[in-house]
């Protein structure tokens, strides 16, 4: 039996001849320069910025010569998140985070731009005479070198104009990126396999009656090629209602509904055909005259004449360039039933743009072939419509999904739209590129907004990347995380200081592991003793300061000489009582200059047998310099006028000691609500010094607060903390909607940042459990992210009293194994949800 199937090889129909010097050369002598385009992230642009992007494209297009084609191709491929759990250094919580997102679906967006130089004749190609319908293609020669040179120069100008905008980034593709190598696919191979993976595999193409298949995938195509199908009005951007309020606007590009918001495999092709504008307008003049002469025979001729004249008037009065344009959405699926749903989804998204959805079944192969990178010259003339550059550019997709920071350091957040994990650097990369000048952070979020979850999530990841973290808390928010670190390091790290009657908080400020007392350590000891000795309203005299300084120096010198002396407050007190008195007598120090008996009497409560003898005489020889995760829980002592000032001095001394001694090591101090108490107890100068100086020592200070009034009422926060915190982090502020004008003014937020903040948690996905957070860097870079964690992380971070008690009780039953307790609770919760 004779084979009646019409088959051809891809090689016989292939329209491209070669790739040379980064240019694609077609067999019809069209030359194409290919670029990869980086678009701004979703929900990060204002109306003015969208207009600036549109203006940039328009300026760039105008530098291209006649008979050029601009082809923008946006690939949106459904991907599943692949967790990286094979790393040896992954912690228990990091591994659980990765597993939580295993197989999480998301759209991967890749944007290309192709600039093609063709000829006047090629620009008139129809669907009946393209590479697919010809038996063979004879390669032509491009002999006009001047034309080629002029086109290449205009491409360079195009690239420079776009890149100078600061909002878009174009990178020219190399020969290997176009054609591929032995190990990775090029863009042409990726196009034919409907994939963006480096291991793309070519499949059979089937061009049937009203249907096209690539491998197992069925294609469906919607086109915007007829003026009747177009929206009545186009704009650079549109309001995204789901994240907008009556006080704020969330903006997306006009074509966003067929871009990242269309959740299926699809390619959006946008074309601009630059003909000879003057010649096109002359033809329209001729057509208008013909219509006028025929208007007596048909009213439609009269109406068409009016439309053409209106088009001509617009072109001449505003100096607009007449071009042709086209836009199509090519979607696919390997399931016919799913394809029906996808076809309806594409149609509804086009309807959101106020366009008439036209499902094209006839020209699928022709338009697929014309969209081959470098083959835009094969585009059928009848599928385009006449318009102006500015209007055609409104069909360009203007944003992409969230991108990972190009930095080895950072935290893992989540894309608010798709739920895909995003690597975000809010410290090093912004410092390197000048977005911020310090790493300090100010976090504001009302109770219940997910503030402690975010801070737990952040400090845990900082710690796992080698940061020394010191936390000052007043609500046991970090107890679970600290206990886990303590268990994981077998007690070497994860130090938790809190006050209990049966186990009161205790330190030994005189102990250092290496036996070296530097100037900073000596000064902190002097400051501590002065705080114990004198009231805030009773400053020491100069003579008293000198006498105390001498006493401290002599005592520390004795410790270095005689190793049998146990460094503690008790031994210091005994040194003053037994030895220093004799020294003072020898120097004939007068009692009014330094009253040693008054000194001993005031400090007696901290000596052996006194009311607070435990406080400065800890028998745990603990040097906090080498401990990387320390929590000071001050809830039980924040109102104690004796204990609180001493503890805060020790906290500050501990961190400043880390700042000075740990060269090249990242360090962070995080003050929860405790900063309010610290700022009241004469510690304001410490806070000011800390926020202004910490950046010089590879450190960052973080303040967390939940009340708006705290910002307004505290001059320290207003003048020091906010001004020296280039990274601002805000959680759900809808509770303060009516007060937000004041917050905006205090924090110096722009209208764009305001709109982003007020959109937090407005359109959360009900199938996922997460809270959103806004992160702003230096007033120039900002976005909203989701804090979504695994169940294991949830139980570690939770501040719910019942859940914490359940975790700690189970941990006690398991012999103090908190990691196993977290695992068991998480598995139990998962089983309940499954059942």
mmCIF file of N, CA, C and O in Angstrom, residues 86-146:
data_model
loop_
_atom_site.group_PDB
_atom_site.id
_atom_site.type_symbol
_atom_site.label_atom_id
_atom_site.label_comp_id
_atom_site.label_asym_id
_atom_site.label_seq_id
_atom_site.Cartn_x
_atom_site.Cartn_y
_atom_site.Cartn_z
ATOM 1 N N UNK A 86 20.158 17.934 49.283
ATOM 2 C CA UNK A 86 21.334 17.053 49.284
ATOM 3 C C UNK A 86 22.569 17.710 49.886
ATOM 4 O O UNK A 86 23.606 17.074 50.023
ATOM 5 N N UNK A 87 22.475 18.994 50.209
ATOM 6 C CA UNK A 87 23.635 19.672 50.791
ATOM 7 C C UNK A 87 23.934 19.105 52.177
ATOM 8 O O UNK A 87 23.023 18.880 52.979
ATOM 9 N N UNK A 88 25.208 18.920 52.465
ATOM 10 C CA UNK A 88 25.598 18.362 53.755
ATOM 11 C C UNK A 88 25.382 19.339 54.898
ATOM 12 O O UNK A 88 25.153 18.938 56.037
ATOM 13 N N UNK A 89 25.474 20.649 54.611
ATOM 14 C CA UNK A 89 25.404 21.643 55.678
ATOM 15 C C UNK A 89 23.989 22.133 55.963
ATOM 16 O O UNK A 89 23.796 23.067 56.730
ATOM 17 N N UNK A 90 22.970 21.494 55.371
ATOM 18 C CA UNK A 90 21.589 21.917 55.615
ATOM 19 C C UNK A 90 21.171 21.526 57.028
ATOM 20 O O UNK A 90 21.359 20.381 57.449
ATOM 21 N N UNK A 91 20.565 22.460 57.747
ATOM 22 C CA UNK A 91 20.087 22.161 59.092
ATOM 23 C C UNK A 91 18.754 21.427 59.011
ATOM 24 O O UNK A 91 18.137 21.325 57.948
ATOM 25 N N UNK A 92 18.308 20.955 60.154
ATOM 26 C CA UNK A 92 17.025 20.260 60.244
ATOM 27 C C UNK A 92 15.881 21.146 59.747
ATOM 28 O O UNK A 92 15.027 20.726 58.967
ATOM 29 N N UNK A 93 15.863 22.418 60.169
ATOM 30 C CA UNK A 93 14.786 23.318 59.771
ATOM 31 C C UNK A 93 14.898 23.718 58.302
ATOM 32 O O UNK A 93 13.885 23.840 57.606
ATOM 33 N N UNK A 94 16.114 23.935 57.800
ATOM 34 C CA UNK A 94 16.294 24.287 56.383
ATOM 35 C C UNK A 94 15.835 23.139 55.490
ATOM 36 O O UNK A 94 15.201 23.358 54.457
ATOM 37 N N UNK A 95 16.152 21.922 55.906
ATOM 38 C CA UNK A 95 15.737 20.761 55.108
ATOM 39 C C UNK A 95 14.213 20.630 55.125
ATOM 40 O O UNK A 95 13.595 20.308 54.104
ATOM 41 N N UNK A 96 13.583 20.888 56.260
ATOM 42 C CA UNK A 96 12.120 20.793 56.337
ATOM 43 C C UNK A 96 11.466 21.896 55.504
ATOM 44 O O UNK A 96 10.412 21.685 54.897
ATOM 45 N N UNK A 97 12.100 23.079 55.455
ATOM 46 C CA UNK A 97 11.594 24.168 54.610
ATOM 47 C C UNK A 97 11.617 23.745 53.139
ATOM 48 O O UNK A 97 10.636 23.931 52.409
ATOM 49 N N UNK A 98 12.737 23.173 52.695
ATOM 50 C CA UNK A 98 12.856 22.735 51.305
ATOM 51 C C UNK A 98 11.828 21.650 50.980
ATOM 52 O O UNK A 98 11.195 21.672 49.923
ATOM 53 N N UNK A 99 11.649 20.706 51.885
ATOM 54 C CA UNK A 99 10.685 19.621 51.647
ATOM 55 C C UNK A 99 9.259 20.148 51.573
ATOM 56 O O UNK A 99 8.434 19.631 50.827
ATOM 57 N N UNK A 100 8.978 21.173 52.366
ATOM 58 C CA UNK A 100 7.627 21.745 52.388
ATOM 59 C C UNK A 100 7.207 22.244 51.006
ATOM 60 O O UNK A 100 6.034 22.176 50.638
ATOM 61 N N UNK A 101 8.176 22.748 50.241
ATOM 62 C CA UNK A 101 7.868 23.322 48.928
ATOM 63 C C UNK A 101 8.112 22.332 47.783
ATOM 64 O O UNK A 101 8.024 22.727 46.616
ATOM 65 N N UNK A 102 8.382 21.096 48.110
ATOM 66 C CA UNK A 102 8.627 20.096 47.077
ATOM 67 C C UNK A 102 7.431 19.987 46.122
ATOM 68 O O UNK A 102 6.280 19.871 46.552
ATOM 69 N N UNK A 103 7.715 20.076 44.813
ATOM 70 C CA UNK A 103 6.691 19.978 43.757
ATOM 71 C C UNK A 103 5.709 21.151 43.747
ATOM 72 O O UNK A 103 4.644 21.063 43.144
ATOM 73 N N UNK A 104 6.040 22.250 44.425
ATOM 74 C CA UNK A 104 5.153 23.435 44.404
ATOM 75 C C UNK A 104 5.150 24.008 42.982
ATOM 76 O O UNK A 104 6.193 24.363 42.452
ATOM 77 N N UNK A 105 3.970 24.068 42.313
ATOM 78 C CA UNK A 105 3.931 24.564 40.934
ATOM 79 C C UNK A 105 4.103 26.083 40.863
ATOM 80 O O UNK A 105 3.637 26.812 41.737
ATOM 81 N N UNK A 106 4.768 26.545 39.823
ATOM 82 C CA UNK A 106 4.920 27.975 39.582
ATOM 83 C C UNK A 106 5.196 28.193 38.097
ATOM 84 O O UNK A 106 5.479 27.254 37.358
ATOM 85 N N UNK A 107 5.096 29.450 37.658
ATOM 86 C CA UNK A 107 5.375 29.798 36.273
ATOM 87 C C UNK A 107 6.778 30.374 36.155
ATOM 88 O O UNK A 107 7.132 31.307 36.879
ATOM 89 N N UNK A 108 7.562 29.794 35.239
ATOM 90 C CA UNK A 108 8.894 30.321 34.968
ATOM 91 C C UNK A 108 8.822 31.227 33.747
ATOM 92 O O UNK A 108 8.440 30.792 32.669
ATOM 93 N N UNK A 109 9.170 32.487 33.924
ATOM 94 C CA UNK A 109 9.049 33.460 32.834
ATOM 95 C C UNK A 109 10.426 33.751 32.240
ATOM 96 O O UNK A 109 11.379 34.053 32.960
ATOM 97 N N UNK A 110 10.520 33.664 30.923
ATOM 98 C CA UNK A 110 11.734 34.042 30.206
ATOM 99 C C UNK A 110 11.335 34.955 29.058
ATOM 100 O O UNK A 110 10.412 34.635 28.304
ATOM 101 N N UNK A 111 12.019 36.087 28.924
ATOM 102 C CA UNK A 111 11.659 37.075 27.907
ATOM 103 C C UNK A 111 12.809 37.279 26.922
ATOM 104 O O UNK A 111 13.959 37.486 27.328
ATOM 105 N N UNK A 112 12.472 37.200 25.619
ATOM 106 C CA UNK A 112 13.452 37.448 24.557
ATOM 107 C C UNK A 112 12.958 38.596 23.680
ATOM 108 O O UNK A 112 11.750 38.858 23.579
ATOM 109 N N UNK A 113 13.910 39.251 23.042
ATOM 110 C CA UNK A 113 13.575 40.290 22.075
ATOM 111 C C UNK A 113 14.422 40.076 20.831
ATOM 112 O O UNK A 113 15.640 39.907 20.926
ATOM 113 N N UNK A 114 13.771 40.070 19.665
ATOM 114 C CA UNK A 114 14.466 39.856 18.398
ATOM 115 C C UNK A 114 14.248 41.072 17.498
ATOM 116 O O UNK A 114 13.104 41.467 17.245
ATOM 117 N N UNK A 115 15.342 41.668 17.040
ATOM 118 C CA UNK A 115 15.287 42.795 16.120
ATOM 119 C C UNK A 115 15.711 42.287 14.743
ATOM 120 O O UNK A 115 16.841 41.815 14.571
ATOM 121 N N UNK A 116 14.799 42.354 13.791
ATOM 122 C CA UNK A 116 15.039 41.777 12.462
ATOM 123 C C UNK A 116 15.040 42.859 11.400
ATOM 124 O O UNK A 116 14.159 43.732 11.390
ATOM 125 N N UNK A 117 16.014 42.798 10.510
ATOM 126 C CA UNK A 117 16.048 43.678 9.336
ATOM 127 C C UNK A 117 15.658 42.849 8.115
ATOM 128 O O UNK A 117 16.303 41.863 7.781
ATOM 129 N N UNK A 118 14.570 43.265 7.503
ATOM 130 C CA UNK A 118 14.088 42.555 6.314
ATOM 131 C C UNK A 118 13.968 43.557 5.163
ATOM 132 O O UNK A 118 14.542 44.642 5.216
ATOM 133 N N UNK A 119 13.248 43.188 4.143
ATOM 134 C CA UNK A 119 13.098 44.062 2.972
ATOM 135 C C UNK A 119 11.636 44.415 2.769
ATOM 136 O O UNK A 119 10.740 43.820 3.368
ATOM 137 N N UNK A 120 11.420 45.374 1.893
ATOM 138 C CA UNK A 120 10.059 45.815 1.605
ATOM 139 C C UNK A 120 9.211 44.662 1.064
ATOM 140 O O UNK A 120 8.051 44.497 1.438
ATOM 141 N N UNK A 121 9.791 43.844 0.189
ATOM 142 C CA UNK A 121 9.049 42.733 -0.411
ATOM 143 C C UNK A 121 8.702 41.689 0.648
ATOM 144 O O UNK A 121 7.595 41.159 0.676
ATOM 145 N N UNK A 122 9.662 41.393 1.519
ATOM 146 C CA UNK A 122 9.431 40.378 2.555
ATOM 147 C C UNK A 122 8.356 40.823 3.538
ATOM 148 O O UNK A 122 7.630 40.006 4.088
ATOM 149 N N UNK A 123 8.253 42.120 3.740
ATOM 150 C CA UNK A 123 7.261 42.629 4.677
ATOM 151 C C UNK A 123 5.833 42.420 4.184
ATOM 152 O O UNK A 123 4.882 42.653 4.915
ATOM 153 N N UNK A 124 5.690 42.040 2.913
ATOM 154 C CA UNK A 124 4.363 41.798 2.338
ATOM 155 C C UNK A 124 4.050 40.301 2.229
ATOM 156 O O UNK A 124 3.095 39.917 1.575
ATOM 157 N N UNK A 125 4.869 39.473 2.858
ATOM 158 C CA UNK A 125 4.665 38.021 2.791
ATOM 159 C C UNK A 125 3.299 37.652 3.369
ATOM 160 O O UNK A 125 2.901 38.163 4.415
ATOM 161 N N UNK A 126 2.589 36.751 2.700
ATOM 162 C CA UNK A 126 1.284 36.286 3.188
ATOM 163 C C UNK A 126 1.415 34.832 3.647
ATOM 164 O O UNK A 126 2.419 34.167 3.408
ATOM 165 N N UNK A 127 0.366 34.339 4.298
ATOM 166 C CA UNK A 127 0.387 32.974 4.812
ATOM 167 C C UNK A 127 0.420 31.935 3.699
ATOM 168 O O UNK A 127 0.763 30.784 3.930
ATOM 169 N N UNK A 128 0.063 32.347 2.481
ATOM 170 C CA UNK A 128 0.084 31.393 1.373
ATOM 171 C C UNK A 128 1.466 31.273 0.734
ATOM 172 O O UNK A 128 1.680 30.425 -0.123
ATOM 173 N N UNK A 129 2.395 32.142 1.163
ATOM 174 C CA UNK A 129 3.737 32.065 0.574
ATOM 175 C C UNK A 129 4.778 32.299 1.676
ATOM 176 O O UNK A 129 5.392 33.344 1.781
ATOM 177 N N UNK A 130 4.883 31.295 2.546
ATOM 178 C CA UNK A 130 5.932 31.377 3.557
ATOM 179 C C UNK A 130 6.747 30.090 3.508
ATOM 180 O O UNK A 130 6.536 29.238 2.649
ATOM 181 N N UNK A 131 7.686 29.941 4.443
ATOM 182 C CA UNK A 131 8.625 28.817 4.396
ATOM 183 C C UNK A 131 7.924 27.466 4.472
ATOM 184 O O UNK A 131 8.420 26.469 3.950
ATOM 185 N N UNK A 132 6.732 27.431 5.099
ATOM 186 C CA UNK A 132 6.032 26.154 5.240
ATOM 187 C C UNK A 132 5.362 25.706 3.948
ATOM 188 O O UNK A 132 5.214 24.517 3.701
ATOM 189 N N UNK A 133 4.938 26.669 3.124
ATOM 190 C CA UNK A 133 4.175 26.310 1.916
ATOM 191 C C UNK A 133 5.053 26.155 0.676
ATOM 192 O O UNK A 133 4.588 25.655 -0.352
ATOM 193 N N UNK A 134 6.319 26.593 0.744
ATOM 194 C CA UNK A 134 7.205 26.454 -0.410
ATOM 195 C C UNK A 134 7.872 25.076 -0.422
ATOM 196 O O UNK A 134 8.190 24.530 0.634
ATOM 197 N N UNK A 135 8.079 24.548 -1.604
ATOM 198 C CA UNK A 135 8.711 23.238 -1.715
ATOM 199 C C UNK A 135 10.167 23.274 -1.264
ATOM 200 O O UNK A 135 10.676 22.334 -0.682
ATOM 201 N N UNK A 136 10.860 24.369 -1.570
ATOM 202 C CA UNK A 136 12.250 24.508 -1.155
ATOM 203 C C UNK A 136 12.556 25.997 -1.038
ATOM 204 O O UNK A 136 11.870 26.843 -1.605
ATOM 205 N N UNK A 137 13.575 26.297 -0.273
ATOM 206 C CA UNK A 137 13.946 27.698 -0.048
ATOM 207 C C UNK A 137 15.346 27.917 -0.586
ATOM 208 O O UNK A 137 16.272 27.178 -0.263
ATOM 209 N N UNK A 138 15.457 28.908 -1.442
ATOM 210 C CA UNK A 138 16.775 29.244 -1.994
ATOM 211 C C UNK A 138 17.370 30.370 -1.152
ATOM 212 O O UNK A 138 16.791 31.462 -1.073
ATOM 213 N N UNK A 139 18.511 30.143 -0.513
ATOM 214 C CA UNK A 139 19.130 31.211 0.290
ATOM 215 C C UNK A 139 19.483 32.415 -0.573
ATOM 216 O O UNK A 139 20.005 32.288 -1.676
ATOM 217 N N UNK A 140 19.136 33.598 -0.069
ATOM 218 C CA UNK A 140 19.475 34.839 -0.768
ATOM 219 C C UNK A 140 20.713 35.458 -0.139
ATOM 220 O O UNK A 140 21.135 35.084 0.950
ATOM 221 N N UNK A 141 21.255 36.431 -0.812
ATOM 222 C CA UNK A 141 22.428 37.133 -0.307
ATOM 223 C C UNK A 141 22.069 38.569 0.044
ATOM 224 O O UNK A 141 21.331 39.235 -0.685
ATOM 225 N N UNK A 142 22.571 39.010 1.168
ATOM 226 C CA UNK A 142 22.413 40.410 1.558
ATOM 227 C C UNK A 142 23.687 41.126 1.130
ATOM 228 O O UNK A 142 24.737 40.991 1.751
ATOM 229 N N UNK A 143 23.584 41.861 0.051
ATOM 230 C CA UNK A 143 24.792 42.453 -0.542
ATOM 231 C C UNK A 143 25.047 43.887 -0.099
ATOM 232 O O UNK A 143 26.152 44.392 -0.234
ATOM 233 N N UNK A 144 24.018 44.551 0.427
ATOM 234 C CA UNK A 144 24.163 45.962 0.786
ATOM 235 C C UNK A 144 24.793 46.071 2.177
ATOM 236 O O UNK A 144 24.112 46.027 3.196
ATOM 237 N N UNK A 145 26.106 46.214 2.214
ATOM 238 C CA UNK A 145 26.819 46.269 3.486
ATOM 239 C C UNK A 145 26.440 47.507 4.297
ATOM 240 O O UNK A 145 26.398 47.466 5.520
ATOM 241 N N UNK A 146 26.175 48.589 3.598
ATOM 242 C CA UNK A 146 25.824 49.829 4.304
ATOM 243 C C UNK A 146 24.524 49.655 5.080
ATOM 244 O O UNK A 146 24.393 50.123 6.213
#
